[in-house]
Amino acid sequence: MSEPLPSWRDTATRAAILEFVAAVTADAGPDFVPPEARVAVFDNDGTLWTEKPMPTQLHYLLQQWKAQAAADPSLTDRQPYKAAASGDFGWLGQAVDKHYTGDDSDLGLLIAAVSGSSAGASVEEYEASVAAFYRDARHLSLGSSYAHTVYQPMVELIRYLEAHGFTAYIVSGGDRDFMRPMTQDYYGIPAERVVGTGMGLEYDADDNVLRYTAKLAFFDDGPEKPVRIWMRVGRRPILAVGNSNGDVPMLRFAQGNPRSLAMLVHHDDDAGRGDEPYDKGAEQALEAASVHGFTVVSVRDDWSEVFPPAE
């Protein structure tokens, strides 16, 4: 029988995972958790796949906004269309980083543009557009397809948990319907187990389709994550994995169980194996890790491989 979690080094972190799973699956043990309650939740960007130099959805949106600005040049006078038209990735990255530090001064501009980019489209049209992006787009700095920017150790963790009766969900601040076209192929997680930010929807009776509105329904980040988990799953997870300040409430929510494992992925690897090391947007989470006992996953020390084999 092959060793579990082959892309994880033999460290205290890997041992903590194996010990936790053994404890909650031992029928006669004091920490036994029945299979139906073995819920694991994972953030997406920066946890299951790369999020630098910007979250993948922003790459997709850049293309949409650039096309909109070309059709209507007046849009280039305001953000984020100005950034898209000029290729100013810095403004977009700073807007995301500012959100994670509690400054949402640019978030309204982003959300309005995100909502506007899909307004009027049917859910099927949006799904087809996103699927085409995943088929053709290349990561902005790595040059590989997005299928090869998933974190191999995290995919192995999902498979290991599933083999021991866990059900895995994705709980992300990203757009739920942007993730759904790829989660089965990339992570083996079906669309119905994707919990994320929701754009407004309305039923078009004449065409018998669901269409997006220009409004945001909810933003699945920070304290909203535990709310959405409960609304969708109806259970408190016993395992949670995140990487940023916005994931802290989700990790703490899991810790409300008698036995739990809350993990924080720390991007500290400077060996050129993938993502550049960064702490921005995770400063509060790293501080919370020591206060609340999160298990910190060091990309540098705990992962022998980062991405799947090269294309």
GROMACS .gro file of N, CA and C in nm, residues 18-149:
model
  396
   18LEU      N    1  -0.256   1.306   0.991
   18LEU     CA    2  -0.277   1.162   1.002
   18LEU      C    3  -0.334   1.123   1.139
   19GLU      N    4  -0.284   1.187   1.243
   19GLU     CA    5  -0.331   1.157   1.379
   19GLU      C    6  -0.475   1.200   1.396
   20PHE      N    7  -0.511   1.317   1.341
   20PHE     CA    8  -0.648   1.367   1.351
   20PHE      C    9  -0.745   1.273   1.281
   21VAL      N   10  -0.712   1.235   1.158
   21VAL     CA   11  -0.801   1.147   1.082
   21VAL      C   12  -0.814   1.012   1.152
   22ALA      N   13  -0.705   0.960   1.204
   22ALA     CA   14  -0.711   0.833   1.276
   22ALA      C   15  -0.801   0.843   1.399
   23ALA      N   16  -0.794   0.957   1.468
   23ALA     CA   17  -0.871   0.973   1.591
   23ALA      C   18  -1.021   0.983   1.564
   24VAL      N   19  -1.061   1.057   1.462
   24VAL     CA   20  -1.204   1.079   1.439
   24VAL      C   21  -1.270   0.964   1.363
   25THR      N   22  -1.187   0.872   1.311
   25THR     CA   23  -1.243   0.757   1.239
   25THR      C   24  -1.231   0.627   1.317
   26ALA      N   25  -1.174   0.631   1.437
   26ALA     CA   26  -1.160   0.511   1.519
   26ALA      C   27  -1.293   0.480   1.588
   27ASP      N   28  -1.359   0.372   1.548
   27ASP     CA   29  -1.495   0.341   1.595
   27ASP      C   30  -1.509   0.343   1.746
   28ALA      N   31  -1.414   0.288   1.816
   28ALA     CA   32  -1.425   0.277   1.962
   28ALA      C   33  -1.352   0.389   2.035
   29GLY      N   34  -1.299   0.484   1.959
   29GLY     CA   35  -1.220   0.590   2.021
   29GLY      C   36  -1.305   0.702   2.079
   30PRO      N   37  -1.248   0.777   2.173
   30PRO     CA   38  -1.323   0.887   2.237
   30PRO      C   39  -1.353   1.003   2.145
   31ASP      N   40  -1.279   1.015   2.034
   31ASP     CA   41  -1.297   1.127   1.941
   31ASP      C   42  -1.371   1.087   1.814
   32PHE      N   43  -1.431   0.969   1.814
   32PHE     CA   44  -1.498   0.920   1.693
   32PHE      C   45  -1.606   1.017   1.646
   33VAL      N   46  -1.607   1.041   1.515
   33VAL     CA   47  -1.708   1.125   1.451
   33VAL      C   48  -1.773   1.042   1.341
   34PRO      N   49  -1.905   1.028   1.341
   34PRO     CA   50  -1.971   0.948   1.236
   34PRO      C   51  -1.947   1.010   1.099
   35PRO      N   52  -1.947   0.928   0.994
   35PRO     CA   53  -1.915   0.978   0.859
   35PRO      C   54  -1.998   1.098   0.816
   36GLU      N   55  -2.127   1.100   0.851
   36GLU     CA   56  -2.212   1.210   0.806
   36GLU      C   57  -2.170   1.345   0.865
   37ALA      N   58  -2.094   1.341   0.975
   37ALA     CA   59  -2.049   1.465   1.038
   37ALA      C   60  -1.904   1.499   1.005
   38ARG      N   61  -1.842   1.419   0.922
   38ARG     CA   62  -1.702   1.444   0.885
   38ARG      C   63  -1.698   1.543   0.768
   39VAL      N   64  -1.723   1.667   0.799
   39VAL     CA   65  -1.729   1.774   0.699
   39VAL      C   66  -1.597   1.850   0.700
   40ALA      N   67  -1.537   1.864   0.581
   40ALA     CA   68  -1.414   1.941   0.565
   40ALA      C   69  -1.440   2.056   0.469
   41VAL      N   70  -1.391   2.174   0.503
   41VAL     CA   71  -1.412   2.292   0.418
   41VAL      C   72  -1.278   2.353   0.381
   42PHE      N   73  -1.268   2.396   0.256
   42PHE     CA   74  -1.144   2.451   0.201
   42PHE      C   75  -1.171   2.584   0.133
   43ASP      N   76  -1.095   2.685   0.169
   43ASP     CA   77  -1.091   2.805   0.086
   43ASP      C   78  -1.033   2.766  -0.049
   44ASN      N   79  -1.047   2.852  -0.150
   44ASN     CA   80  -0.997   2.819  -0.282
   44ASN      C   81  -0.870   2.896  -0.317
   45ASP      N   82  -0.879   3.026  -0.344
   45ASP     CA   83  -0.763   3.104  -0.387
   45ASP      C   84  -0.657   3.108  -0.278
   46GLY      N   85  -0.537   3.062  -0.312
   46GLY     CA   86  -0.427   3.061  -0.217
   46GLY      C   87  -0.427   2.942  -0.124
   47THR      N   88  -0.535   2.861  -0.129
   47THR     CA   89  -0.545   2.742  -0.045
   47THR      C   90  -0.543   2.615  -0.130
   48LEU      N   91  -0.622   2.613  -0.235
   48LEU     CA   92  -0.626   2.497  -0.325
   48LEU      C   93  -0.549   2.522  -0.455
   49TRP      N   94  -0.534   2.650  -0.490
   49TRP     CA   95  -0.453   2.683  -0.608
   49TRP      C   96  -0.398   2.824  -0.591
   50THR      N   97  -0.311   2.861  -0.684
   50THR     CA   98  -0.242   2.988  -0.675
   50THR      C   99  -0.338   3.107  -0.681
   51GLU      N  100  -0.302   3.217  -0.613
   51GLU     CA  101  -0.382   3.340  -0.622
   51GLU      C  102  -0.298   3.462  -0.657
   52LYS      N  103  -0.172   3.442  -0.689
   52LYS     CA  104  -0.084   3.552  -0.726
   52LYS      C  105  -0.041   3.535  -0.871
   53PRO      N  106  -0.021   3.643  -0.946
   53PRO     CA  107  -0.021   3.783  -0.904
   53PRO      C  108  -0.160   3.841  -0.876
   54MET      N  109  -0.264   3.765  -0.907
   54MET     CA  110  -0.400   3.806  -0.873
   54MET      C  111  -0.487   3.682  -0.874
   55PRO      N  112  -0.600   3.684  -0.802
   55PRO     CA  113  -0.691   3.569  -0.810
   55PRO      C  114  -0.732   3.540  -0.953
   56THR      N  115  -0.751   3.413  -0.983
   56THR     CA  116  -0.781   3.370  -1.120
   56THR      C  117  -0.902   3.441  -1.178
   57GLN      N  118  -1.004   3.464  -1.094
   57GLN     CA  119  -1.124   3.530  -1.146
   57GLN      C  120  -1.092   3.670  -1.195
   58LEU      N  121  -0.997   3.738  -1.131
   58LEU     CA  122  -0.962   3.871  -1.177
   58LEU      C  123  -0.898   3.866  -1.316
   59HIS      N  124  -0.824   3.759  -1.344
   59HIS     CA  125  -0.768   3.744  -1.479
   59HIS      C  126  -0.882   3.733  -1.580
   60TYR      N  127  -0.981   3.652  -1.549
   60TYR     CA  128  -1.098   3.639  -1.637
   60TYR      C  129  -1.168   3.774  -1.653
   61LEU      N  130  -1.188   3.841  -1.541
   61LEU     CA  131  -1.259   3.969  -1.545
   61LEU      C  132  -1.182   4.076  -1.621
   62LEU      N  133  -1.050   4.073  -1.612
   62LEU     CA  134  -0.970   4.168  -1.690
   62LEU      C  135  -1.004   4.160  -1.838
   63GLN      N  136  -1.020   4.039  -1.885
   63GLN     CA  137  -1.055   4.021  -2.026
   63GLN      C  138  -1.193   4.079  -2.056
   64GLN      N  139  -1.287   4.057  -1.965
   64GLN     CA  140  -1.423   4.109  -1.986
   64GLN      C  141  -1.423   4.261  -1.981
   65TRP      N  142  -1.354   4.318  -1.882
   65TRP     CA  143  -1.353   4.464  -1.866
   65TRP      C  144  -1.278   4.532  -1.980
   66LYS      N  145  -1.172   4.469  -2.027
   66LYS     CA  146  -1.097   4.527  -2.139
   66LYS      C  147  -1.185   4.532  -2.264
   67ALA      N  148  -1.262   4.427  -2.286
   67ALA     CA  149  -1.353   4.424  -2.401
   67ALA      C  150  -1.463   4.529  -2.386
   68GLN      N  151  -1.515   4.545  -2.263
   68GLN     CA  152  -1.618   4.645  -2.240
   68GLN      C  153  -1.564   4.786  -2.262
   69ALA      N  154  -1.439   4.809  -2.216
   69ALA     CA  155  -1.378   4.941  -2.234
   69ALA      C  156  -1.350   4.970  -2.382
   70ALA      N  157  -1.317   4.867  -2.458
   70ALA     CA  158  -1.295   4.887  -2.602
   70ALA      C  159  -1.424   4.925  -2.672
   71ALA      N  160  -1.535   4.867  -2.625
   71ALA     CA  161  -1.665   4.897  -2.684
   71ALA      C  162  -1.718   5.032  -2.639
   72ASP      N  163  -1.679   5.074  -2.518
   72ASP     CA  164  -1.725   5.200  -2.462
   72ASP      C  165  -1.606   5.271  -2.399
   73PRO      N  166  -1.528   5.350  -2.477
   73PRO     CA  167  -1.405   5.413  -2.427
   73PRO      C  168  -1.425   5.503  -2.305
   74SER      N  169  -1.548   5.549  -2.281
   74SER     CA  170  -1.571   5.634  -2.163
   74SER      C  171  -1.545   5.558  -2.033
   75LEU      N  172  -1.551   5.425  -2.038
   75LEU     CA  173  -1.527   5.346  -1.918
   75LEU      C  174  -1.382   5.356  -1.870
   76THR      N  175  -1.290   5.390  -1.960
   76THR     CA  176  -1.149   5.394  -1.922
   76THR      C  177  -1.116   5.508  -1.827
   77ASP      N  178  -1.213   5.593  -1.800
   77ASP     CA  179  -1.192   5.703  -1.705
   77ASP      C  180  -1.211   5.658  -1.561
   78ARG      N  181  -1.258   5.533  -1.541
   78ARG     CA  182  -1.281   5.488  -1.402
   78ARG      C  183  -1.234   5.344  -1.384
   79GLN      N  184  -1.206   5.318  -1.257
   79GLN     CA  185  -1.160   5.183  -1.222
   79GLN      C  186  -1.279   5.088  -1.207
   80PRO      N  187  -1.257   4.960  -1.231
   80PRO     CA  188  -1.132   4.893  -1.269
   80PRO      C  189  -1.110   4.884  -1.420
   81TYR      N  190  -1.200   4.948  -1.499
   81TYR     CA  191  -1.185   4.942  -1.644
   81TYR      C  192  -1.056   5.010  -1.689
   82LYS      N  193  -1.020   5.118  -1.619
   82LYS     CA  194  -0.896   5.188  -1.650
   82LYS      C  195  -0.777   5.094  -1.634
   83ALA      N  196  -0.776   5.018  -1.523
   83ALA     CA  197  -0.667   4.925  -1.498
   83ALA      C  198  -0.665   4.815  -1.604
   84ALA      N  199  -0.781   4.766  -1.641
   84ALA     CA  200  -0.788   4.659  -1.740
   84ALA      C  201  -0.738   4.706  -1.876
   85ALA      N  202  -0.780   4.826  -1.916
   85ALA     CA  203  -0.742   4.879  -2.047
   85ALA      C  204  -0.594   4.910  -2.055
   86SER      N  205  -0.536   4.957  -1.943
   86SER     CA  206  -0.395   4.997  -1.943
   86SER      C  207  -0.301   4.885  -1.900
   87GLY      N  208  -0.358   4.774  -1.852
   87GLY     CA  209  -0.274   4.665  -1.802
   87GLY      C  210  -0.213   4.693  -1.667
   88ASP      N  211  -0.277   4.780  -1.588
   88ASP     CA  212  -0.228   4.815  -1.455
   88ASP      C  213  -0.272   4.709  -1.354
   89PHE      N  214  -0.202   4.597  -1.353
   89PHE     CA  215  -0.235   4.490  -1.262
   89PHE      C  216  -0.212   4.531  -1.117
   90GLY      N  217  -0.124   4.629  -1.096
   90GLY     CA  218  -0.092   4.673  -0.960
   90GLY      C  219  -0.213   4.724  -0.886
   91TRP      N  220  -0.297   4.804  -0.953
   91TRP     CA  221  -0.415   4.859  -0.885
   91TRP      C  222  -0.507   4.746  -0.842
   92LEU      N  223  -0.526   4.649  -0.929
   92LEU     CA  224  -0.615   4.538  -0.896
   92LEU      C  225  -0.562   4.456  -0.779
   93GLY      N  226  -0.433   4.427  -0.782
   93GLY     CA  227  -0.374   4.351  -0.673
   93GLY      C  228  -0.382   4.426  -0.541
   94GLN      N  229  -0.359   4.557  -0.546
   94GLN     CA  230  -0.365   4.639  -0.424
   94GLN      C  231  -0.507   4.645  -0.370
   95ALA      N  232  -0.606   4.647  -0.459
   95ALA     CA  233  -0.745   4.651  -0.414
   95ALA      C  234  -0.780   4.525  -0.335
   96VAL      N  235  -0.731   4.410  -0.382
   96VAL     CA  236  -0.755   4.284  -0.311
   96VAL      C  237  -0.681   4.282  -0.179
   97ASP      N  238  -0.553   4.324  -0.181
   97ASP     CA  239  -0.474   4.326  -0.058
   97ASP      C  240  -0.535   4.421   0.046
   98LYS      N  241  -0.585   4.534  -0.001
   98LYS     CA  242  -0.646   4.631   0.091
   98LYS      C  243  -0.769   4.571   0.159
   99HIS      N  244  -0.846   4.491   0.084
   99HIS     CA  245  -0.962   4.426   0.145
   99HIS      C  246  -0.920   4.335   0.258
  100TYR      N  247  -0.814   4.257   0.239
  100TYR     CA  248  -0.771   4.162   0.340
  100TYR      C  249  -0.714   4.230   0.464
  101THR      N  250  -0.678   4.358   0.452
  101THR     CA  251  -0.631   4.432   0.569
  101THR      C  252  -0.741   4.519   0.629
  102GLY      N  253  -0.864   4.502   0.579
  102GLY     CA  254  -0.978   4.573   0.636
  102GLY      C  255  -1.013   4.703   0.567
  103ASP      N  256  -0.943   4.737   0.458
  103ASP     CA  257  -0.970   4.860   0.384
  103ASP      C  258  -1.048   4.824   0.258
  104ASP      N  259  -1.178   4.854   0.259
  104ASP     CA  260  -1.264   4.819   0.145
  104ASP      C  261  -1.298   4.940   0.059
  105SER      N  262  -1.209   5.039   0.058
  105SER     CA  263  -1.237   5.161  -0.018
  105SER      C  264  -1.247   5.136  -0.167
  106ASP      N  265  -1.177   5.034  -0.217
  106ASP     CA  266  -1.185   5.002  -0.360
  106ASP      C  267  -1.275   4.883  -0.388
  107LEU      N  268  -1.323   4.817  -0.283
  107LEU     CA  269  -1.399   4.694  -0.303
  107LEU      C  270  -1.531   4.721  -0.375
  108GLY      N  271  -1.596   4.833  -0.344
  108GLY     CA  272  -1.722   4.866  -0.409
  108GLY      C  273  -1.708   4.879  -0.559
  109LEU      N  274  -1.597   4.939  -0.604
  109LEU     CA  275  -1.572   4.953  -0.747
  109LEU      C  276  -1.558   4.816  -0.812
  110LEU      N  277  -1.485   4.728  -0.744
  110LEU     CA  278  -1.465   4.594  -0.798
  110LEU      C  279  -1.596   4.517  -0.805
  111ILE      N  280  -1.672   4.520  -0.695
  111ILE     CA  281  -1.796   4.443  -0.690
  111ILE      C  282  -1.895   4.492  -0.796
  112ALA      N  283  -1.905   4.625  -0.812
  112ALA     CA  284  -1.996   4.679  -0.912
  112ALA      C  285  -1.957   4.633  -1.053
  113ALA      N  286  -1.827   4.631  -1.079
  113ALA     CA  287  -1.781   4.589  -1.211
  113ALA      C  288  -1.796   4.439  -1.230
  114VAL      N  289  -1.774   4.362  -1.123
  114VAL     CA  290  -1.793   4.218  -1.130
  114VAL      C  291  -1.938   4.186  -1.162
  115SER      N  292  -2.029   4.250  -1.089
  115SER     CA  293  -2.172   4.227  -1.113
  115SER      C  294  -2.212   4.269  -1.254
  116GLY      N  295  -2.160   4.382  -1.296
  116GLY     CA  296  -2.196   4.434  -1.427
  116GLY      C  297  -2.146   4.349  -1.542
  117SER      N  298  -2.036   4.278  -1.520
  117SER     CA  299  -1.978   4.200  -1.631
  117SER      C  300  -2.066   4.083  -1.672
  118SER      N  301  -2.147   4.031  -1.580
  118SER     CA  302  -2.233   3.918  -1.613
  118SER      C  303  -2.381   3.953  -1.618
  119ALA      N  304  -2.415   4.077  -1.588
  119ALA     CA  305  -2.556   4.117  -1.583
  119ALA      C  306  -2.626   4.090  -1.715
  120GLY      N  307  -2.741   4.024  -1.706
  120GLY     CA  308  -2.821   3.992  -1.824
  120GLY      C  309  -2.790   3.858  -1.886
  121ALA      N  310  -2.674   3.801  -1.854
  121ALA     CA  311  -2.638   3.671  -1.911
  121ALA      C  312  -2.714   3.560  -1.838
  122SER      N  313  -2.744   3.454  -1.908
  122SER     CA  314  -2.804   3.338  -1.843
  122SER      C  315  -2.694   3.261  -1.772
  123VAL      N  316  -2.734   3.177  -1.677
  123VAL     CA  317  -2.634   3.099  -1.605
  123VAL      C  318  -2.559   3.007  -1.700
  124GLU      N  319  -2.627   2.957  -1.801
  124GLU     CA  320  -2.561   2.869  -1.898
  124GLU      C  321  -2.460   2.946  -1.984
  125GLU      N  322  -2.495   3.070  -2.022
  125GLU     CA  323  -2.402   3.150  -2.101
  125GLU      C  324  -2.276   3.183  -2.022
  126TYR      N  325  -2.295   3.218  -1.896
  126TYR     CA  326  -2.180   3.248  -1.810
  126TYR      C  327  -2.093   3.124  -1.791
  127GLU      N  328  -2.156   3.011  -1.767
  127GLU     CA  329  -2.082   2.886  -1.749
  127GLU      C  330  -1.998   2.855  -1.873
  128ALA      N  331  -2.054   2.874  -1.991
  128ALA     CA  332  -1.981   2.847  -2.115
  128ALA      C  333  -1.863   2.943  -2.131
  129SER      N  334  -1.882   3.070  -2.094
  129SER     CA  335  -1.775   3.168  -2.104
  129SER      C  336  -1.661   3.134  -2.010
  130VAL      N  337  -1.695   3.096  -1.887
  130VAL     CA  338  -1.592   3.060  -1.789
  130VAL      C  339  -1.520   2.933  -1.831
  131ALA      N  340  -1.594   2.835  -1.881
  131ALA     CA  341  -1.531   2.710  -1.925
  131ALA      C  342  -1.432   2.736  -2.038
  132ALA      N  343  -1.465   2.827  -2.128
  132ALA     CA  344  -1.374   2.862  -2.238
  132ALA      C  345  -1.248   2.928  -2.183
  133PHE      N  346  -1.264   3.012  -2.081
  133PHE     CA  347  -1.148   3.074  -2.018
  133PHE      C  348  -1.055   2.969  -1.960
  134TYR      N  349  -1.110   2.876  -1.884
  134TYR     CA  350  -1.027   2.771  -1.825
  134TYR      C  351  -0.958   2.686  -1.933
  135ARG      N  352  -1.024   2.668  -2.045
  135ARG     CA  353  -0.966   2.588  -2.153
  135ARG      C  354  -0.847   2.658  -2.218
  136ASP      N  355  -0.855   2.789  -2.234
  136ASP     CA  356  -0.757   2.861  -2.315
  136ASP      C  357  -0.657   2.945  -2.237
  137ALA      N  358  -0.692   2.994  -2.119
  137ALA     CA  359  -0.609   3.092  -2.048
  137ALA      C  360  -0.483   3.028  -1.991
  138ARG      N  361  -0.380   3.109  -1.981
  138ARG     CA  362  -0.254   3.067  -1.918
  138ARG      C  363  -0.228   3.157  -1.799
  139HIS      N  364  -0.173   3.099  -1.694
  139HIS     CA  365  -0.142   3.176  -1.573
  139HIS      C  366  -0.049   3.291  -1.610
  140LEU      N  367  -0.074   3.409  -1.550
  140LEU     CA  368  -0.006   3.531  -1.593
  140LEU      C  369   0.144   3.529  -1.569
  141SER      N  370   0.192   3.461  -1.466
  141SER     CA  371   0.336   3.458  -1.441
  141SER      C  372   0.398   3.320  -1.461
  142LEU      N  373   0.323   3.214  -1.439
  142LEU     CA  374   0.378   3.079  -1.453
  142LEU      C  375   0.372   3.029  -1.597
  143GLY      N  376   0.277   3.080  -1.674
  143GLY     CA  377   0.266   3.042  -1.813
  143GLY      C  378   0.198   2.909  -1.838
  144SER      N  379   0.156   2.841  -1.735
  144SER     CA  380   0.091   2.710  -1.749
  144SER      C  381  -0.060   2.727  -1.749
  145SER      N  382  -0.131   2.622  -1.788
  145SER     CA  383  -0.276   2.626  -1.777
  145SER      C  384  -0.315   2.629  -1.631
  146TYR      N  385  -0.434   2.678  -1.602
  146TYR     CA  386  -0.476   2.687  -1.463
  146TYR      C  387  -0.496   2.548  -1.400
  147ALA      N  388  -0.515   2.447  -1.483
  147ALA     CA  389  -0.526   2.311  -1.430
  147ALA      C  390  -0.396   2.268  -1.363
  148HIS      N  391  -0.285   2.329  -1.402
  148HIS     CA  392  -0.154   2.294  -1.347
  148HIS      C  393  -0.106   2.397  -1.244
  149THR      N  394  -0.197   2.476  -1.191
  149THR     CA  395  -0.162   2.566  -1.082
  149THR      C  396  -0.235   2.528  -0.953
   0.00000   0.00000   0.00000
